[in-house]
PDB file of C-alpha atoms in Angstrom:
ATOM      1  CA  UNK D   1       4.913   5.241 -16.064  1.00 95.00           C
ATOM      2  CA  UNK D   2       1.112   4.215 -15.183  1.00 97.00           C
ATOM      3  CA  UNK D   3      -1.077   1.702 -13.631  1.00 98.00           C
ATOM      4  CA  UNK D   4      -4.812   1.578 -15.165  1.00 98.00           C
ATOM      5  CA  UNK D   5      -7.215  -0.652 -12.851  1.00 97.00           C
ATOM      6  CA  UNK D   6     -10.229  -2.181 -14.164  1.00 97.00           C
ATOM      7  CA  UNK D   7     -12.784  -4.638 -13.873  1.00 97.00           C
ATOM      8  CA  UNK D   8     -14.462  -4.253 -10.537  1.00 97.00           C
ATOM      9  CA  UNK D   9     -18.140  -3.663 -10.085  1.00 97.00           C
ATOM     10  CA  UNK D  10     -21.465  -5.096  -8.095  1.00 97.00           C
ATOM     11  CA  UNK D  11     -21.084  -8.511  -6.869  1.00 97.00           C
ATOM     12  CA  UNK D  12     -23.019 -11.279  -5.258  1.00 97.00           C
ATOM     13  CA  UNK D  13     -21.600 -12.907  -2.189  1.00 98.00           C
ATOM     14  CA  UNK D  14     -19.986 -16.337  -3.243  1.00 98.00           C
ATOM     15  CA  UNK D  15     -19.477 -14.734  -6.320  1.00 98.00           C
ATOM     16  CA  UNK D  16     -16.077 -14.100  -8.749  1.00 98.00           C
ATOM     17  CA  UNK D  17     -14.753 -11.017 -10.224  1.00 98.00           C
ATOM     18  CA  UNK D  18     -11.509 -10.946 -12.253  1.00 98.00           C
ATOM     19  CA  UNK D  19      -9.685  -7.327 -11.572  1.00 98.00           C
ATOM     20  CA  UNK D  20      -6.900  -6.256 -14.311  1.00 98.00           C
ATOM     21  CA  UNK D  21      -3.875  -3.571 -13.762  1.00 98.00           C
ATOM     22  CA  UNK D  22      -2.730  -1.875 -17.029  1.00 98.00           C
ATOM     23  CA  UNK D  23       0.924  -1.139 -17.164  1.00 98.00           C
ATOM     24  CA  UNK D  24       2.350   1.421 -19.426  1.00 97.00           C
ATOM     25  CA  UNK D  25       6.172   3.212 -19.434  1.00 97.00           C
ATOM     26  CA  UNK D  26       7.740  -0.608 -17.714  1.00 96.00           C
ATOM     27  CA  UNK D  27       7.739  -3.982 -17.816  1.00 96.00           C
ATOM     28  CA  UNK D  28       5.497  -5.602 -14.776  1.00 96.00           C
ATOM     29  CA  UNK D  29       7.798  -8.993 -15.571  1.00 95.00           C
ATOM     30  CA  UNK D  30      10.649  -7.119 -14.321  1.00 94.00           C
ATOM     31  CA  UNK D  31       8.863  -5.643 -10.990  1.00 95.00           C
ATOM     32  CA  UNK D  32       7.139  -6.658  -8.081  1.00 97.00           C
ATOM     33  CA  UNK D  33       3.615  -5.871  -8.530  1.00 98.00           C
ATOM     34  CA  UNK D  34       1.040  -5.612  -5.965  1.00 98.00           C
ATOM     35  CA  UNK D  35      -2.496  -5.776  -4.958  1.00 98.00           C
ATOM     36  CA  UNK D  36      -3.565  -3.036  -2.015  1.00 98.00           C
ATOM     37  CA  UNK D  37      -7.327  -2.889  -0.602  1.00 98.00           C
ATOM     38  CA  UNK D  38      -9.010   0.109   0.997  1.00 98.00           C
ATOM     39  CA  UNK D  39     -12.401  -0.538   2.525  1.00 98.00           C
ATOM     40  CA  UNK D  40     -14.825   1.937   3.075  1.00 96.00           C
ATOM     41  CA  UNK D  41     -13.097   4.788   5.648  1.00 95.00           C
ATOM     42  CA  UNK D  42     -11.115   2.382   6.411  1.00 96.00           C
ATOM     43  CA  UNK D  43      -7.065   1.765   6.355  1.00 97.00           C
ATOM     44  CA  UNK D  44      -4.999  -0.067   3.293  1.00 98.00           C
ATOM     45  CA  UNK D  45      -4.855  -3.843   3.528  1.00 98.00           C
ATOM     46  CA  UNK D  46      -2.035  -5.606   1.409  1.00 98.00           C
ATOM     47  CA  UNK D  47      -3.767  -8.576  -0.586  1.00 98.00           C
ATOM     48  CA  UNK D  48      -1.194 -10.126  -2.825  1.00 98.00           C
ATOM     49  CA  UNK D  49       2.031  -9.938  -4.853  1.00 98.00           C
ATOM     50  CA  UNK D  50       3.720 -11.293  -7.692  1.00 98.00           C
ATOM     51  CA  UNK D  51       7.505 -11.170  -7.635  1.00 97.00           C
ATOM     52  CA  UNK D  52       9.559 -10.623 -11.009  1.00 95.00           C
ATOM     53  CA  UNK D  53      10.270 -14.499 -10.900  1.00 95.00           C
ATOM     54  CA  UNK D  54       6.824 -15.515 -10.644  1.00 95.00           C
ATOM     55  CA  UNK D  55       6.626 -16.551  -7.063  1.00 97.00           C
ATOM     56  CA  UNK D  56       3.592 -15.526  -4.895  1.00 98.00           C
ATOM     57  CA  UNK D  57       1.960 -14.346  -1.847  1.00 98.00           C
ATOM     58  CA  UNK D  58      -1.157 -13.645  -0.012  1.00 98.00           C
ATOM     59  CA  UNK D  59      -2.329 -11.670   2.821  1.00 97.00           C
ATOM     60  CA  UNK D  60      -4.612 -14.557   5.218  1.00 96.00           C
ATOM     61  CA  UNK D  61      -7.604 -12.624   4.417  1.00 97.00           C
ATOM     62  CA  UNK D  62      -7.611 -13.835   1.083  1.00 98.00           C
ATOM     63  CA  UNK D  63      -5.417 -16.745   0.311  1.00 98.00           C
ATOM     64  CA  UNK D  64      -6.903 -20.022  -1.501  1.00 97.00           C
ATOM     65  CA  UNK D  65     -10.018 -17.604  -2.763  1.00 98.00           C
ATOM     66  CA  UNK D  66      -7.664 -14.994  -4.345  1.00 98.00           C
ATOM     67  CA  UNK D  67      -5.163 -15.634  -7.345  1.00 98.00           C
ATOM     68  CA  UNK D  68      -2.953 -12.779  -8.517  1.00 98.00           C
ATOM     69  CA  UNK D  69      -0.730 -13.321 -11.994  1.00 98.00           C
ATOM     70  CA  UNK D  70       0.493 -11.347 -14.908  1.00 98.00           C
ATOM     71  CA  UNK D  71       0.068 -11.593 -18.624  1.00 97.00           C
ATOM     72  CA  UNK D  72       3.559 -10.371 -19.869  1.00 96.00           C
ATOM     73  CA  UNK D  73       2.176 -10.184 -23.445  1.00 96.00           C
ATOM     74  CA  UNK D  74      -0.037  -7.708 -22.303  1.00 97.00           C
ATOM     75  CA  UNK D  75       1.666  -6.224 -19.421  1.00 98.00           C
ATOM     76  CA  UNK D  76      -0.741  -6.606 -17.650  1.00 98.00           C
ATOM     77  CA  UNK D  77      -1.139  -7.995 -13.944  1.00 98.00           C
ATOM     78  CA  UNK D  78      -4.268  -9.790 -12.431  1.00 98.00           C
ATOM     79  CA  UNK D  79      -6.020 -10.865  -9.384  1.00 98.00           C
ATOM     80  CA  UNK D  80      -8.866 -13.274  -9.595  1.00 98.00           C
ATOM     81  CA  UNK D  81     -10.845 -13.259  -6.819  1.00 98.00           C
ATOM     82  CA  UNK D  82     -13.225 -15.906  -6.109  1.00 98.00           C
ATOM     83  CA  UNK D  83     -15.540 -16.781  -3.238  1.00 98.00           C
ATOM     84  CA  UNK D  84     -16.226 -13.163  -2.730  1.00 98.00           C
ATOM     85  CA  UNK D  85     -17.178 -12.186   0.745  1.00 98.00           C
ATOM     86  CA  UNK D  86     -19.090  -9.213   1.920  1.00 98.00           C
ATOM     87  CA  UNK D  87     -15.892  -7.929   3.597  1.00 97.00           C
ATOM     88  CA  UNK D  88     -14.069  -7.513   0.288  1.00 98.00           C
ATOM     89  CA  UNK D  89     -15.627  -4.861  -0.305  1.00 98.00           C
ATOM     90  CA  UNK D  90     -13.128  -2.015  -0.946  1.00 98.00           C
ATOM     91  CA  UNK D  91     -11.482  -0.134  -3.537  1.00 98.00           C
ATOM     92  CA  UNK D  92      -8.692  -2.228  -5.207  1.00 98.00           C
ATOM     93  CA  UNK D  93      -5.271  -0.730  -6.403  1.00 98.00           C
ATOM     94  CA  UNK D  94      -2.367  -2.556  -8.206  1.00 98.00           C
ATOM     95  CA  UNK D  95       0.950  -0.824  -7.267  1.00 98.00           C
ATOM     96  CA  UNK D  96       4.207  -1.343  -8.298  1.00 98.00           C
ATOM     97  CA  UNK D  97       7.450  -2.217  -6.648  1.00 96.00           C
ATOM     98  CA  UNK D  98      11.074  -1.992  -7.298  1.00 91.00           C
ATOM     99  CA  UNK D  99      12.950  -4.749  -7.106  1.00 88.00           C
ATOM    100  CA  UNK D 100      16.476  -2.775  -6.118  1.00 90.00           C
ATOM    101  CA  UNK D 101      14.459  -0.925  -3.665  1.00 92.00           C
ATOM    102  CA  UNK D 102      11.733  -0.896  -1.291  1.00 92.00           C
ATOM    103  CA  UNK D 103       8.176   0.636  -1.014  1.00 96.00           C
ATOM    104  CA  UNK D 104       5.186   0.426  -4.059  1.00 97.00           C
ATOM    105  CA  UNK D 105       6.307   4.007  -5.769  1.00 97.00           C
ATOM    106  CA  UNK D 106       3.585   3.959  -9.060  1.00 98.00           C
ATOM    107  CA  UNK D 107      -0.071   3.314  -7.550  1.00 98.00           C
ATOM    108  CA  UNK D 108      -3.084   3.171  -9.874  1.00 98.00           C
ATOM    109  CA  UNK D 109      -6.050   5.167  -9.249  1.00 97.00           C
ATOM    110  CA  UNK D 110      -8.288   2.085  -7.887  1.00 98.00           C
ATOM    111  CA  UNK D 111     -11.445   0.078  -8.777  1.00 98.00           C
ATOM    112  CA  UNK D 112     -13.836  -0.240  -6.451  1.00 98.00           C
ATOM    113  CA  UNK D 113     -15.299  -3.710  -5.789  1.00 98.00           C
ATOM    114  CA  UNK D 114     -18.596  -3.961  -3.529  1.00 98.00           C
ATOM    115  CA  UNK D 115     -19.582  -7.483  -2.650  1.00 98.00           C
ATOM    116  CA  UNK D 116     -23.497  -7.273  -1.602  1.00 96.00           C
ATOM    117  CA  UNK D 117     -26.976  -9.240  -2.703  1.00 95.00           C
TER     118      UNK D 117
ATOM    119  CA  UNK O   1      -6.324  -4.632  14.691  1.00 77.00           C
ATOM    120  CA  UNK O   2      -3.114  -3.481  12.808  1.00 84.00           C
ATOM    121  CA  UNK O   3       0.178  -5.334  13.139  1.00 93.00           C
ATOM    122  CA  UNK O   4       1.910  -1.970  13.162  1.00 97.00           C
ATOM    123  CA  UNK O   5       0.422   0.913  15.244  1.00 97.00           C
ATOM    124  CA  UNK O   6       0.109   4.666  14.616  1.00 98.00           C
ATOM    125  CA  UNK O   7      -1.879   7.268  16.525  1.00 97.00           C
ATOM    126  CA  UNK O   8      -5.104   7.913  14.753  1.00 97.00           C
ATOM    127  CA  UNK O   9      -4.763  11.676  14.515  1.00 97.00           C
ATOM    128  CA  UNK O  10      -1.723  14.513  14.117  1.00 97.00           C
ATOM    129  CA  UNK O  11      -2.567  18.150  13.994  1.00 96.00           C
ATOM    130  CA  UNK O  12      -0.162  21.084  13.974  1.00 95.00           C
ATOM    131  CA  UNK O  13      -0.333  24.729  13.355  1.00 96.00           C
ATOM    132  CA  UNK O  14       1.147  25.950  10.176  1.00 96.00           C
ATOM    133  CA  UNK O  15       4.708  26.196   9.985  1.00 96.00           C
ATOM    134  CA  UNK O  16       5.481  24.068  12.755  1.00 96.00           C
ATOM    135  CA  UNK O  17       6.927  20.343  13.077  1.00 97.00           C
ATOM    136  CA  UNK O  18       4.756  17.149  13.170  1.00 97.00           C
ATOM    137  CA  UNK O  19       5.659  13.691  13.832  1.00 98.00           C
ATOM    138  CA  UNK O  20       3.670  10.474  13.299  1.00 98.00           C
ATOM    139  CA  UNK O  21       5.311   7.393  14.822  1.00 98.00           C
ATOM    140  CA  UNK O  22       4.751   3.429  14.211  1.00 98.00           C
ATOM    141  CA  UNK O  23       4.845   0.958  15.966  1.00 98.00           C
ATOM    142  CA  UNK O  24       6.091  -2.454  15.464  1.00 97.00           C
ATOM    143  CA  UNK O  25       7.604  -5.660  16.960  1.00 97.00           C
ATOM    144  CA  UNK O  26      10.386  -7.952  16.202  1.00 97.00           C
ATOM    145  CA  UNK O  27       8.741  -9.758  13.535  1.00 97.00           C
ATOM    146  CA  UNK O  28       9.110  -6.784  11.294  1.00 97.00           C
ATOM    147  CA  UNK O  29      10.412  -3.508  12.084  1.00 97.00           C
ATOM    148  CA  UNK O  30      12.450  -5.066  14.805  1.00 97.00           C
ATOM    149  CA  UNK O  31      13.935  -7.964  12.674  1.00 97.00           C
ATOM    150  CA  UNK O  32      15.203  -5.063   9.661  1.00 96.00           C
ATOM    151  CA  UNK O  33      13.200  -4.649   7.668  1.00 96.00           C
ATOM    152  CA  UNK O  34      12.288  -1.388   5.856  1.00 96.00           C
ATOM    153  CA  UNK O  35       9.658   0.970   6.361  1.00 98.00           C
ATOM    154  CA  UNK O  36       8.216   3.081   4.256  1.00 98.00           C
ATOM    155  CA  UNK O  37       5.604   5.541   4.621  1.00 98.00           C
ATOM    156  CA  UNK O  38       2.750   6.869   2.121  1.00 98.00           C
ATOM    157  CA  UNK O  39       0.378   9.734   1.726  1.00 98.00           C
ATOM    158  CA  UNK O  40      -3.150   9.617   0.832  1.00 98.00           C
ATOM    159  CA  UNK O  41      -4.905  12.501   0.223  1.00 97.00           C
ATOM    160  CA  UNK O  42      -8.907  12.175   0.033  1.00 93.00           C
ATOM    161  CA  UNK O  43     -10.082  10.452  -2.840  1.00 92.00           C
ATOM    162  CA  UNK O  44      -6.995   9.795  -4.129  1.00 97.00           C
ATOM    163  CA  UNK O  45      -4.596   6.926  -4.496  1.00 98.00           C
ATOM    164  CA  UNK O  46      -1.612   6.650  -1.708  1.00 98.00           C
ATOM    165  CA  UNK O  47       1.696   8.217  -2.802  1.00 98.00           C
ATOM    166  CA  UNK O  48       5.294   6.925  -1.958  1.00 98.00           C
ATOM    167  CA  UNK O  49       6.937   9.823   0.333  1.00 98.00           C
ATOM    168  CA  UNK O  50      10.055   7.956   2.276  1.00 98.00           C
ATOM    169  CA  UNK O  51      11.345   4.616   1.215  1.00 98.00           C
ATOM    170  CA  UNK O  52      13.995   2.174   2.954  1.00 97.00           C
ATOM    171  CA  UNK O  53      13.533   3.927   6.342  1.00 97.00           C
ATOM    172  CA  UNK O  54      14.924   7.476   5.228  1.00 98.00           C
ATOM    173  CA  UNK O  55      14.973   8.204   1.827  1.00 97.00           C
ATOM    174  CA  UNK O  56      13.011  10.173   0.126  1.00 97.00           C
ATOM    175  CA  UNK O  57      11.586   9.548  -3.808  1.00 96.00           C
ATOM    176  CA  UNK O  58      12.111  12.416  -6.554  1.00 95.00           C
ATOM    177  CA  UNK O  59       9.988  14.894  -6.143  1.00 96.00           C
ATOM    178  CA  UNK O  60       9.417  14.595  -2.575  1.00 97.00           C
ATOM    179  CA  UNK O  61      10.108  17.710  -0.632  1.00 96.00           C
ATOM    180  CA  UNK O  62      12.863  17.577   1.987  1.00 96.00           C
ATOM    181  CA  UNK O  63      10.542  18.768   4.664  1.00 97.00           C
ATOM    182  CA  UNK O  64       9.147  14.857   5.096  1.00 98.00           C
ATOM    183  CA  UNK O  65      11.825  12.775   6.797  1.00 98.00           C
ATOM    184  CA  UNK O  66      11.639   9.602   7.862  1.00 98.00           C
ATOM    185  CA  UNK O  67      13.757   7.432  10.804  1.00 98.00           C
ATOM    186  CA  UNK O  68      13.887   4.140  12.682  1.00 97.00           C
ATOM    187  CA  UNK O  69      15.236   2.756  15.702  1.00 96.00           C
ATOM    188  CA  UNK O  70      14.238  -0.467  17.182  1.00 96.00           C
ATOM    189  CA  UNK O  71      10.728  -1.965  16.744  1.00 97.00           C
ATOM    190  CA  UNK O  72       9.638   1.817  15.659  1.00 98.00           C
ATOM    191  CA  UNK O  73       9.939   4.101  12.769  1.00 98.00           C
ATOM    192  CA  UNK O  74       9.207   8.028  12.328  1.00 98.00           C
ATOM    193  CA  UNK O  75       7.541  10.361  10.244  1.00 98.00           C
ATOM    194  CA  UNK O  76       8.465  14.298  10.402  1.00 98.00           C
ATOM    195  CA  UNK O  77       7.220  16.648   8.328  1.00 98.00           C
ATOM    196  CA  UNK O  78       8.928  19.795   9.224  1.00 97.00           C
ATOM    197  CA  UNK O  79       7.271  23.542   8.331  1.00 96.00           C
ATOM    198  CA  UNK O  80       3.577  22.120   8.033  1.00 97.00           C
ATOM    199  CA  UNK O  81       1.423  22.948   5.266  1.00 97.00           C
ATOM    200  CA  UNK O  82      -2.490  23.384   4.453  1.00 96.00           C
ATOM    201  CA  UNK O  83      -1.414  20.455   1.968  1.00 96.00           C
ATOM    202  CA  UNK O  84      -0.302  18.391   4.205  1.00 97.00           C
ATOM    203  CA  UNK O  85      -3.306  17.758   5.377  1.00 97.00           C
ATOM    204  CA  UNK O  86      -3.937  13.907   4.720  1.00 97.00           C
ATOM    205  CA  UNK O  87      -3.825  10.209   5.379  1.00 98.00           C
ATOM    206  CA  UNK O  88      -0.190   8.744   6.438  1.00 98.00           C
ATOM    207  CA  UNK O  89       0.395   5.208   6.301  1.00 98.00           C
ATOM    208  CA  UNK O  90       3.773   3.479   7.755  1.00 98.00           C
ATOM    209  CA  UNK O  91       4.356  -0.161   5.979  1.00 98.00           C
ATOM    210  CA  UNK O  92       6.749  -3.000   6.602  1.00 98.00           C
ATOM    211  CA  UNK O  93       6.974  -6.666   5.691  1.00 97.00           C
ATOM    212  CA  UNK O  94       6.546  -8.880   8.535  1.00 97.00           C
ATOM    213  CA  UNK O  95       8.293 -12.491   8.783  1.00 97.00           C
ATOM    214  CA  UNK O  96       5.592 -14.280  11.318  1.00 96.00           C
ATOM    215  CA  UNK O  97       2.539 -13.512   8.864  1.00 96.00           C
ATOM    216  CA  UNK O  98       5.174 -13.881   5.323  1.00 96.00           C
ATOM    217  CA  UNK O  99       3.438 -10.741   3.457  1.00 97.00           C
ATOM    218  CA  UNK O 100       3.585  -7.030   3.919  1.00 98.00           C
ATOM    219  CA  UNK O 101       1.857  -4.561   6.665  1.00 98.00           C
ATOM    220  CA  UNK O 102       0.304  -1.143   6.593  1.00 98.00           C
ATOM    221  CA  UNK O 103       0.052   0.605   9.593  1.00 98.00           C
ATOM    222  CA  UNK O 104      -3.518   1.541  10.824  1.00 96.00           C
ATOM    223  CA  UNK O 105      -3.084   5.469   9.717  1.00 97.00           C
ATOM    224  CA  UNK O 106      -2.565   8.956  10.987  1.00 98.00           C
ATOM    225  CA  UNK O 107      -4.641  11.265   9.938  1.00 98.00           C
ATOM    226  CA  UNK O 108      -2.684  14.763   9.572  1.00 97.00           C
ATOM    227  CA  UNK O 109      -4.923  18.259  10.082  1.00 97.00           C
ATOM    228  CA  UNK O 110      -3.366  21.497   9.982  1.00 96.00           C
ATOM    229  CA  UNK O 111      -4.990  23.836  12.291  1.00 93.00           C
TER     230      UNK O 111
END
């Protein structure tokens, strides 16, 4: 069971970045898979989730610039993130969560996303 | 400012019983829901150590115990470690903001 994050990088402000979470060993479709932000020495900040029946929802921080969904084809989840602020800046992890119980028990190991001209 | 609160820093001598507390209100640990509660360790991604308010994942050794009562929840670790030494995070979901909540962190040191 693994997560594989990818596709963060350097950024200009106003700018969009689309991040992608690899799933191996399950089925995201079947999960509750979410988005988790750690900026610099700083705390973790929930972003987003996707529930197994597709529904959605954001943290304030982000919602109406960020858009997570999955690509069951690929396994795969996603988070497109648009309107990129300074303050995004943070290492993003896609974690997964059980839908018979609570708490995000597989974590990827992060991409790190820094939003600066 | 964190919608759940934890005291910034734990420290205990080896062998001997920590606890790391968090704080909520009634729109989340107070209305039911669950915590659970996570350990980072630097550089590293965060790691599921109690789920549901008390239970513990595979793997995880019995000396981390979790509890809640009221708008609060609890994090013991019992016969303290030099591994221990980490980042612990308390999370909930919380009904007035519709989306899940970390608490701010405690940061563990073994002395």
């Amino acid at each position: 069971v693994q997560l594989v994050e990818s596709g963060g990088g350097l950024i200009q402000p106003g700018g969009s970045l689309r991040l992608s979470c690899a799933a191996s060993g399950f089925t995201v479709s079947s999960d509750y898979m979410n988005w988790v932000r750690q900026a610099p020495g700083k705390g973790l900040e929930w972003v987003s989730i996707i529930y197994s029946g597709g529904s959605t929802k954001y943290a304030d921080s982000v919602k109406g610039r960020f858009t997570i969904s999955r690509d069951n084809s690929k396994n795969t989840l996603y988070l497109q993130m648009d309107s990129l602020r300074a303050e995004d800046t943070a290492v993003y992890y896609c974690a997964r969560e059980s839908p018979d119980r609570g708490g995000m028990d597989v974590w990827g190991q992060g991409t790190t996303v820094t939003v600066s001209s | 400012q964190s919608v759940l609160t934890q005291p910034p820093s734990v420290s205990g001598a080896p062998g001997l019983r920590v606890t790391i507390s968090c704080t909520g209100s009634r729109s989340n640990i107070g209305a039911g829901y669950g915590v659970h509660w996570y350990q980072q360790l630097p550089g590293t991604a965060p790691k599921l150590l109690i789920y549901d308010n008390t239970n513990r994942p595979s793997g995880v050794p019995d000396r981390f115990s979790g509890s809640k009562s009221g708008t609060s929840a609890s994090l013991a670790i019992t016969g303290l470690q030099a591994e221990d030494e980490a980042d612990y995070y308390c999370q909930s979901y919380d009904s007035s903001l519709s989306g899940y909540v970390f608490g701010s962190g405690s940061k563990v040191t073994v002395l």
